[in-house]
Coordinates of C-alpha atoms and ligand atoms in Angstrom, one line a residue:
M1255 CA 24.3 15.9 41.8
S1256 CA 26.3 17.8 44.4
A1257 CA 29.8 19.2 43.8
E1258 CA 31.1 17.0 46.5
M1259 CA 29.7 13.9 44.9
T1260 CA 31.1 14.9 41.4
M1261 CA 34.7 15.2 43.1
E1262 CA 34.5 11.8 44.7
M1263 CA 33.7 10.2 41.3
P1264 CA 36.4 8.8 39.2
A1265 CA 37.3 11.1 36.4
D1266 CA 35.7 8.8 33.7
A1267 CA 32.4 8.4 35.6
A1268 CA 32.3 12.3 35.8
D1269 CA 33.0 12.4 32.1
L1270 CA 30.2 10.0 31.5
A1271 CA 27.7 11.9 33.5
D1272 CA 28.8 15.1 31.7
L1273 CA 28.3 13.5 28.3
K1274 CA 24.9 12.2 29.2
Q1275 CA 23.8 15.6 30.5
R1276 CA 25.1 17.2 27.3
A1277 CA 23.5 14.7 25.1
T1278 CA 20.2 15.3 26.9
I1279 CA 20.4 18.9 26.6
L1280 CA 21.2 18.8 22.8
L1281 CA 18.4 16.3 22.3
T1282 CA 15.9 18.6 24.0
R1283 CA 17.1 21.5 21.8
G1284 CA 16.6 19.3 18.7
D1285 CA 20.3 19.0 17.8
L1286 CA 20.1 15.5 16.9
E1287 CA 23.6 15.2 15.4
G1288 CA 25.3 16.9 18.4
A1289 CA 23.3 14.5 20.7
R1290 CA 24.2 11.6 18.7
S1291 CA 28.0 12.3 18.6
A1292 CA 28.0 12.9 22.4
V1293 CA 26.2 9.6 22.9
D1294 CA 28.3 7.6 20.4
A1295 CA 31.5 8.9 22.1
A1296 CA 30.1 7.8 25.5
M1297 CA 29.1 4.4 24.3
I1298 CA 32.7 3.5 23.2
D1299 CA 33.4 2.6 26.8
Q1300 CA 29.9 2.0 28.0
P1301 CA 28.1 0.1 25.3
E1302 CA 25.4 -1.4 27.6
D1303 CA 24.6 1.7 29.8
A1304 CA 20.8 2.0 29.7
D1305 CA 20.7 5.7 29.8
L1306 CA 23.0 5.9 26.7
L1307 CA 21.0 3.2 25.0
A1308 CA 17.8 5.3 25.6
L1309 CA 19.4 8.4 24.4
R1310 CA 20.8 6.8 21.4
G1311 CA 17.5 5.2 20.7
T1312 CA 15.6 8.4 20.8
C1313 CA 18.2 10.1 18.6
R1314 CA 18.1 7.3 16.0
A1315 CA 14.3 7.2 16.0
R1316 CA 14.3 10.9 15.4
Q1317 CA 16.9 10.6 12.7
G1318 CA 14.7 8.2 10.7
E1319 CA 16.4 5.0 11.9
L1320 CA 13.2 4.0 13.6
S1321 CA 13.6 0.3 13.9
D1322 CA 17.3 0.7 15.2
G1323 CA 16.0 3.3 17.6
I1324 CA 13.3 0.8 18.9
Q1325 CA 16.0 -1.9 19.3
D1326 CA 18.0 0.5 21.7
L1327 CA 15.0 1.6 23.6
A1328 CA 13.9 -2.1 24.0
T1329 CA 17.4 -3.1 25.3
A1330 CA 17.4 -0.1 27.7
V1331 CA 13.9 -1.4 28.9
M1332 CA 15.2 -4.7 29.7
A1333 CA 17.8 -3.2 32.0
R1334 CA 15.1 -0.9 33.5
P1335 CA 11.8 -2.6 33.3
R1336 CA 10.0 -0.2 35.8
D1337 CA 11.1 3.1 34.2
W1338 CA 7.8 4.6 33.2
E1339 CA 9.4 7.3 31.0
L1340 CA 11.5 4.7 29.1
L1341 CA 8.5 2.4 28.8
N1342 CA 6.4 5.3 27.4
S1343 CA 9.2 6.3 25.0
L1344 CA 9.4 2.7 23.7
A1345 CA 5.6 2.6 23.2
V1346 CA 5.5 5.8 21.4
H1347 CA 8.0 4.8 19.0
L1348 CA 6.5 1.3 18.5
Q1349 CA 3.3 3.3 17.5
Q1350 CA 5.2 5.2 14.9
M1351 CA 6.3 1.9 13.4
K1352 CA 2.6 0.9 13.4
M1353 CA 3.2 -1.9 15.9
F1354 CA 0.1 -0.9 17.7
D1355 CA -0.3 -4.1 19.6
E1356 CA 3.0 -4.1 21.1
A1357 CA 2.7 -0.3 21.8
V1358 CA -0.4 -1.0 23.8
V1359 CA 1.5 -3.5 26.0
F1360 CA 4.3 -1.0 26.8
H1361 CA 1.8 1.8 27.2
V1362 CA 0.0 -0.2 29.9
K1363 CA 3.3 -1.1 31.6
A1364 CA 4.2 2.6 31.7
I1365 CA 1.0 3.3 33.3
N1366 CA 1.5 0.6 36.0
N1367 CA 4.9 1.9 36.9
S1368 CA 4.1 5.6 37.1
E1369 CA 2.4 7.9 39.6
P1370 CA -1.1 9.1 39.4
E1371 CA -0.1 12.6 38.2
Q1372 CA 1.5 11.0 35.1
H1373 CA -1.7 8.9 34.3
P1374 CA -3.8 11.5 32.2
Q1375 CA -1.1 12.0 29.5
L1376 CA -0.1 8.1 29.6
Y1377 CA -3.8 7.3 29.1
I1378 CA -4.0 9.6 26.2
N1379 CA -1.0 8.0 24.6
L1380 CA -2.5 4.6 25.2
G1381 CA -5.8 5.7 23.6
L1382 CA -3.9 6.9 20.5
A1383 CA -2.3 3.4 20.2
M1384 CA -5.7 1.9 20.7
M1385 CA -7.1 4.1 17.8
G1386 CA -4.3 2.7 15.7
Q1387 CA -5.4 -0.9 16.5
G1388 CA -8.9 0.2 15.3
E1389 CA -10.2 0.0 18.9
H1390 CA -11.8 3.4 18.8
L1391 CA -14.4 2.5 21.3
A1392 CA -11.9 1.6 23.9
A1393 CA -9.9 4.8 23.1
V1394 CA -13.1 6.8 23.6
E1395 CA -13.5 5.5 27.1
L1396 CA -10.0 6.4 28.1
F1397 CA -10.2 9.9 26.7
E1398 CA -13.6 10.4 28.5
A1399 CA -12.1 9.1 31.7
V1400 CA -9.2 11.7 31.4
L1401 CA -11.8 14.5 30.6
A1402 CA -13.9 13.6 33.6
V1403 CA -11.1 14.6 35.9
H1404 CA -9.3 17.3 33.7
P1405 CA -12.1 18.8 31.4
D1406 CA -9.5 21.2 30.1
M1407 CA -7.1 18.7 28.9
L1408 CA -7.2 19.7 25.2
D1409 CA -5.2 16.5 23.8
A1410 CA -7.9 14.4 25.3
A1411 CA -10.8 16.5 23.9
V1412 CA -9.3 16.7 20.3
N1413 CA -8.6 12.8 20.3
L1414 CA -12.0 12.1 21.8
S1415 CA -13.8 14.1 19.0
S1416 CA -11.5 12.4 16.4
A1417 CA -12.3 9.0 17.6
L1418 CA -16.0 9.7 17.8
N1419 CA -16.0 11.1 14.3
S1420 CA -14.3 7.9 13.1
L1421 CA -17.0 5.9 14.8
K1422 CA -19.5 8.1 13.0
E1423 CA -20.9 9.2 16.5
Y1424 CA -21.3 12.6 15.2
G1425 CA -23.9 13.8 17.9
R1426 CA -21.5 12.7 20.7
S1427 CA -18.7 14.3 19.0
V1428 CA -20.4 17.7 18.8
E1429 CA -21.3 17.6 22.5
A1430 CA -17.7 16.6 23.4
C1431 CA -16.3 19.5 21.2
R1432 CA -18.9 22.0 22.7
R1433 CA -18.0 21.0 26.4
T1434 CA -14.4 21.7 26.0
L1435 CA -14.9 24.8 23.8
A1436 CA -16.9 26.3 26.5
I1437 CA -13.8 26.2 28.6
V1438 CA -11.0 27.0 26.0
E1439 CA -11.2 27.7 22.3
V1440 CA -8.7 25.8 19.9
P1441 CA -8.8 25.5 16.1
E1442 CA -8.3 21.7 16.3
L1443 CA -11.5 21.3 18.2
Y1444 CA -13.5 23.7 16.1
H1445 CA -12.1 21.7 13.1
N1446 CA -13.5 18.4 14.5
L1447 CA -16.7 20.0 15.5
G1448 CA -17.1 21.3 11.8
N1449 CA -16.3 17.7 10.7
A1450 CA -19.0 16.2 12.8
L1451 CA -21.6 18.9 12.1
H1452 CA -21.1 18.8 8.4
R1453 CA -22.1 15.0 8.4
I1454 CA -25.3 15.6 10.3
P1455 CA -28.1 16.5 7.9
G1456 CA -29.2 20.1 8.0
R1457 CA -26.3 21.4 10.1
N1458 CA -24.1 22.7 7.2
A1459 CA -24.4 26.3 8.5
E1460 CA -23.2 25.5 11.9
A1461 CA -20.4 23.4 10.4
L1462 CA -19.4 26.5 8.3
A1463 CA -19.4 28.7 11.3
A1464 CA -17.2 26.1 13.2
F1465 CA -14.6 25.9 10.3
Q1466 CA -14.7 29.7 10.0
R1467 CA -13.7 30.0 13.6
A1468 CA -11.0 27.4 13.4
V1469 CA -9.4 29.6 10.7
E1470 CA -9.9 32.8 12.5
L1471 CA -8.0 31.2 15.5
D1472 CA -5.2 29.9 13.2
P1473 CA -5.1 31.6 9.8
T1474 CA -2.6 28.9 8.5
N1475 CA -5.1 26.1 9.3
W1476 CA -5.3 24.5 5.8
K1477 CA -7.6 21.7 6.9
S1478 CA -10.3 24.0 7.9
K1479 CA -9.7 26.3 4.9
H1480 CA -10.3 23.4 2.6
M1481 CA -13.4 22.4 4.3
L1482 CA -14.7 25.8 4.1
S1483 CA -14.1 26.0 0.3
L1484 CA -15.9 22.7 0.1
L1485 CA -18.9 23.8 2.1
R1486 CA -19.2 27.1 0.3
D1487 CA -19.2 25.2 -2.9
E1488 CA -16.3 27.3 -4.3
D1489 CA -14.9 26.2 -7.6
M1490 CA -11.9 24.1 -7.2
D1491 CA -9.6 22.7 -9.8
S1492 CA -7.7 20.6 -7.4
I1493 CA -7.4 19.9 -3.6
P1494 CA -4.7 22.2 -2.3
T1495 CA -1.5 20.4 -2.1
N1496 CA -0.5 21.5 1.4
F1497 CA -3.9 19.9 2.4
V1498 CA -3.0 16.6 0.6
E1499 CA 0.5 16.5 2.1
G1500 CA -0.7 17.3 5.7
M1501 CA -3.6 14.8 5.4
F1502 CA -1.4 12.0 4.1
D1503 CA 1.4 12.7 6.5
E1504 CA -1.1 12.1 9.3
Y1505 CA -2.8 9.2 7.6
A1506 CA 0.4 7.4 6.6
S1507 CA 0.8 5.1 9.5
F1508 CA -2.9 3.8 9.4
Y1509 CA -3.0 3.9 5.6
E1510 CA -2.3 0.3 4.6
Q1511 CA -4.2 -1.2 7.4
D1512 CA -7.1 1.1 6.6
V1513 CA -7.3 0.6 2.9
I1514 CA -6.5 -3.1 2.7
E1515 CA -8.3 -4.5 5.7
K1516 CA -11.3 -2.1 6.2
L1517 CA -11.8 -0.5 2.7
R1518 CA -10.9 -3.6 0.5
Y1519 CA -8.9 -1.3 -1.7
R1520 CA -8.4 -3.0 -5.3
V1521 CA -6.8 -0.3 -7.4
P1522 CA -3.2 -1.3 -7.5
G1523 CA -4.0 -4.9 -8.6
L1524 CA -6.6 -3.6 -11.1
I1525 CA -3.9 -1.4 -12.6
R1526 CA -1.6 -4.3 -13.1
R1527 CA -4.3 -6.4 -14.5
Y1528 CA -5.4 -3.9 -17.1
L1529 CA -1.9 -2.8 -17.9
L1530 CA -0.9 -6.4 -18.7
K1531 CA -4.0 -6.9 -20.9
A1532 CA -3.6 -3.5 -22.8
V1533 CA -1.2 -4.3 -25.6
P1534 CA -1.1 -8.0 -26.6
G1535 CA 2.4 -9.5 -26.0
R1536 CA 3.6 -6.5 -23.9
T1537 CA 4.1 -7.9 -20.4
R1538 CA 7.2 -6.2 -19.5
F1539 CA 8.2 -2.5 -19.2
A1540 CA 11.7 -0.7 -19.2
S1541 CA 10.5 2.0 -16.9
V1542 CA 7.5 2.9 -14.8
L1543 CA 6.7 6.2 -13.1
D1544 CA 4.3 5.8 -10.2
L1545 CA 2.6 9.2 -9.5
G1546 CA 1.3 9.7 -6.0
C1547 CA 3.0 6.3 -5.1
G1548 CA 2.1 6.7 -1.4
T1549 CA 3.4 3.8 0.7
G1550 CA 4.2 1.7 -2.5
L1551 CA 1.0 -0.5 -3.0
T1552 CA 1.2 -0.1 -6.6
G1553 CA 4.9 -0.4 -6.8
V1554 CA 4.6 -3.8 -5.2
M1555 CA 2.2 -4.8 -8.0
L1556 CA 4.3 -3.5 -10.9
R1557 CA 7.8 -4.4 -9.6
D1558 CA 8.2 -7.7 -11.2
I1559 CA 7.1 -6.2 -14.7
A1560 CA 9.3 -3.1 -14.5
D1561 CA 13.0 -2.9 -15.1
F1562 CA 13.1 0.6 -13.5
Q1563 CA 10.6 2.0 -11.2
K1564 CA 10.3 5.6 -9.8
G1565 CA 7.7 6.9 -7.2
V1566 CA 6.8 10.4 -6.7
D1567 CA 4.6 11.6 -3.7
I1568 CA 4.1 14.8 -1.8
S1569 CA 3.8 13.2 1.6
R1570 CA 7.2 12.3 3.2
N1571 CA 5.6 10.0 5.7
M1572 CA 4.0 7.9 3.0
L1573 CA 7.2 7.8 1.1
K1574 CA 9.1 6.6 4.1
L1575 CA 7.0 3.6 4.0
A1576 CA 7.5 3.1 0.3
L1577 CA 11.3 3.5 0.8
E1578 CA 11.1 0.6 3.6
K1579 CA 9.6 -1.9 0.9
G1580 CA 12.7 -1.5 -1.2
I1581 CA 10.7 -1.8 -4.5
Y1582 CA 11.5 1.7 -6.2
D1583 CA 14.8 2.4 -7.9
Q1584 CA 14.1 6.0 -7.2
L1585 CA 11.7 8.0 -4.9
E1586 CA 11.1 11.7 -5.0
A1587 CA 9.2 13.8 -2.5
A1588 CA 7.5 16.4 -4.6
D1589 CA 4.2 17.8 -6.0
L1590 CA 3.7 15.4 -8.9
Q1591 CA 2.7 18.2 -11.2
V1592 CA 6.1 20.0 -10.4
S1593 CA 7.9 16.7 -10.8
L1594 CA 6.3 16.1 -14.2
G1595 CA 7.4 19.6 -15.4
E1596 CA 11.0 18.9 -14.6
I1597 CA 11.0 15.2 -15.9
D1598 CA 14.4 14.2 -17.6
R1599 CA 13.4 11.0 -19.3
A1600 CA 10.5 9.4 -21.1
Y1601 CA 8.8 6.4 -19.3
S1602 CA 7.2 3.3 -20.8
V1603 CA 4.3 3.5 -18.3
V1604 CA 2.9 6.2 -16.1
A1605 CA 0.6 4.9 -13.4
A1606 CA -1.6 7.0 -11.0
A1607 CA -3.6 4.8 -8.7
D1608 CA -6.2 6.7 -6.7
V1609 CA -4.6 10.0 -7.4
C1610 CA -7.1 11.9 -9.6
G1611 CA -9.2 12.1 -6.7
Y1612 CA -7.0 15.0 -5.7
I1613 CA -6.9 16.6 -9.1
G1614 CA -10.2 17.9 -10.4
R1615 CA -9.4 19.6 -13.8
L1616 CA -7.4 16.9 -15.7
E1617 CA -6.2 18.8 -19.0
E1618 CA -2.9 20.2 -17.7
F1619 CA -2.2 17.0 -15.7
F1620 CA -2.7 14.8 -18.7
A1621 CA -0.6 17.1 -21.0
K1622 CA 2.3 16.9 -18.5
V1623 CA 1.9 13.1 -18.3
A1624 CA 1.9 12.9 -22.1
A1625 CA 5.3 14.7 -22.1
A1626 CA 6.6 12.1 -19.6
V1627 CA 5.7 9.1 -21.7
E1628 CA 7.6 7.6 -24.5
A1629 CA 5.9 7.2 -28.0
D1630 CA 3.5 4.3 -27.7
G1631 CA 4.1 4.4 -23.9
L1632 CA 1.0 3.7 -21.6
F1633 CA -0.8 5.7 -19.0
A1634 CA -2.8 3.6 -16.4
F1635 CA -5.0 5.4 -13.9
S1636 CA -8.1 5.2 -11.8
V1637 CA -11.0 7.7 -11.3
E1638 CA -14.1 7.6 -9.2
E1639 CA -17.1 8.0 -11.4
S1640 CA -19.3 11.2 -11.6
F1641 CA -22.6 11.2 -13.3
L1642 CA -23.4 14.9 -12.6
A1643 CA -20.5 16.9 -13.8
D1644 CA -17.2 16.8 -15.6
F1645 CA -15.6 16.6 -12.1
E1646 CA -17.1 17.3 -8.8
V1647 CA -16.1 17.0 -5.2
S1648 CA -17.9 14.2 -3.3
A1649 CA -18.8 14.5 0.5
A1650 CA -15.6 12.7 1.3
G1651 CA -13.8 15.6 -0.2
R1652 CA -12.3 14.0 -3.2
F1653 CA -12.9 14.4 -6.9
A1654 CA -15.0 12.2 -9.1
H1655 CA -15.0 12.4 -12.8
R1656 CA -17.3 11.9 -15.7
R1657 CA -16.3 9.2 -18.2
T1658 CA -16.7 11.3 -21.3
Y1659 CA -14.8 14.3 -19.8
V1660 CA -11.8 12.0 -19.0
Q1661 CA -11.8 10.5 -22.5
K1662 CA -12.0 14.0 -24.0
A1663 CA -9.0 15.2 -21.9
L1664 CA -7.1 12.1 -22.8
A1665 CA -7.6 12.7 -26.5
D1666 CA -6.6 16.4 -26.3
A1667 CA -3.4 15.4 -24.6
G1668 CA -2.5 12.9 -27.3
F1669 CA -3.7 9.6 -25.8
K1670 CA -5.7 6.8 -27.4
V1671 CA -7.9 5.0 -24.9
L1672 CA -7.1 1.3 -25.0
S1673 CA -9.4 0.2 -22.2
V1674 CA -11.9 1.5 -19.8
A1675 CA -13.1 -0.9 -17.0
R1676 CA -15.9 -0.1 -14.6
E1677 CA -14.8 -1.7 -11.3
Q1678 CA -15.4 -1.6 -7.6
L1679 CA -12.5 0.3 -6.3
R1680 CA -13.0 0.1 -2.6
N1681 CA -15.8 0.3 0.0
S1682 CA -16.7 3.5 1.9
G1683 CA -18.8 3.4 5.0
G1684 CA -19.6 -0.2 4.2
R1685 CA -20.8 0.6 0.7
P1686 CA -18.9 -0.2 -2.5
V1687 CA -17.3 2.8 -4.4
F1688 CA -17.2 2.3 -8.2
G1689 CA -15.0 3.9 -10.6
M1690 CA -13.1 3.4 -13.8
I1691 CA -9.6 2.0 -14.6
F1692 CA -8.3 3.7 -17.8
V1693 CA -5.4 2.4 -19.9
A1694 CA -4.4 4.8 -22.6
Q1695 CA -1.5 4.9 -25.2
K1696 CA 0.4 7.9 -26.4
T1697 CA -0.3 8.4 -30.0
A1698 CA 1.8 11.4 -31.0
Ligands
SAM1913 C1 -5.1 7.6 -2.0 S1 -3.3 7.7 -2.0 C2 -2.8 6.4 -3.2 C3 -1.5 6.0 -3.0 C4 -1.1 4.9 -3.9 N1 -1.0 5.2 -5.3 C5 -1.9 3.6 -3.7 O1 -2.6 3.2 -4.6 O2 -1.9 3.1 -2.5 C6 -3.0 9.2 -2.8 C7 -1.6 9.6 -2.9 O3 -1.4 10.6 -3.7 C8 -0.6 11.5 -3.2 N2 -0.7 12.8 -3.8 C9 -2.0 13.5 -4.1 N3 -1.9 14.6 -4.8 C10 -0.5 14.7 -5.0 C11 0.3 15.7 -5.6 N4 -0.2 16.8 -6.2 N5 1.6 15.4 -5.7 C12 2.1 14.4 -5.2 N6 1.5 13.4 -4.5 C13 0.1 13.6 -4.4 C14 -0.9 11.5 -1.7 O4 0.1 12.0 -1.0 C15 -1.2 10.1 -1.5 O5 0.0 9.3 -1.0

C-alpha cells in the first residue's frame, strides 16, 4: 500500500489496516496472545471483516479453541469463497478436528482456486486428509504425482513412504525412500525406510543401517533410537516415555477411528465388564484413576459407575480429546509412574487399559499402583499374552507378558487376583490379538 493511499484513507480505515498488519506479524512470530488482542480490538468495530475473522480463527485454533477457530474460518470463507489460502487454512484445521471428509472438500476447493505453483503443497495437504479418511491408495497417487514433477519435495516423499508402509507395501516404500534419499538425506526418510525394511523378511541388517543413519543425522531422533534398541535386541524394561509421548501425539487424531473401526478394540468394555463382576454387589465406585487414559475410551465406559474420575496420560494430544468428552473430573498430563509417585489420595479403582504394552517390567509399576489404591480397592488392567518370556517386545514394538509373571508381580505388590479372563483384545493385520484382563484386589 502506498503512502499516498494511506493518507487518503479515513483515519479509522488506516488504523484497521495497521491493526491487521500488526496481528499478522505477531501471529507469524508465534505471539498468539498479542495477535489475538490486536484482532479483538479491531473486531469491536468490524465484527464481520473477513481478514479479521480469518486471523482470529487462526489464533483461536492455535490457542486450543479449535472448533471456535474453525467457525471463524468458515465464516471468512463464506465472504471469500475463492481465497485459496483461506480455503487451505480451513481445510487444515478441519483435519486437526478429525473432520477428514470436510477437510478433503475444502482442500479440493483450495486447489481449484489456486495457481499451478501452489499445487504441489496443496496436493500434499489433500493427501494427508485422505490418509485421515483411510484412503491411503488415493493419497499415494497424489504424493507420487507431486514427486514426478518435484522429486526433491521431501514432504511428499516422507508422506508417500508412510502411506505405503500403512498399506504394507514395503517393497514400494523402500524404492520410494531410496529414490529421494539419492537426492537428499533426511532422518524421517531413513526412519520410514528402516520401518519398511524391518518388515521384509531377511532385511533386518539393512533396517538397522537405515535407523542408524537416521540417528546420525538427527541424534535427538527418539523414534529411530527406539527402533535401533528393538532391532539390536537390547534389554528394555519399558518403552522410553518420549517415544510413547511422540507416538501418541502423532496418532491422537486417528486413534479412535483406527482402534474402534479397524482394530475392533475391546479393552475398555472388557475392563468395565470384569470390574462389575469382581466383587458381588459392588457396582459403583467412589473414585477411579484411569492410567494412560488416552482419548478417554475407558473413561466413557466407567463414567456412570464412578463418582469421581481422574485420567492421566503423557500425550497432550490424546488428553485434549479426552477433555472434549467431558467425562473426567480431573485430567493430568504426566508420565503415569511420576504421577503415581506423587499421588495425594487413595482410589477405589485403578484402571490401565492397554497400557502395560508400554511397560515391560511390572514390579515397580504395580507397587506404585498398590500405594494409590485404598484397602480392598481394585486394580483392573489388560496385558497382551506372551508364552516365551516374563515380558518381551513384539514385532509391533509393544510388550506382551506371561500370565504367571503378572500374577507373581501382583502378589508381591500386595494384590490378590480376583479374575483373569483370556479375551480377544483387538485385531492386528486382520488377525486377532489375544490377551488377559486382570482384576486384582489390594489385600494389605
Ligand atoms: C493404547 S493407548 C490406550 C488408551 C486408553 N487407555 C484406551 O484404552 O483407549 C495407551 C495410552 O497410554 C499412554 N501411556 C503409555 N505410557 C505412558 C506413561 N508412561 N505415562 C502416561 N501415559 C502413558 C499413551 O500416551 C496412550 O495414550
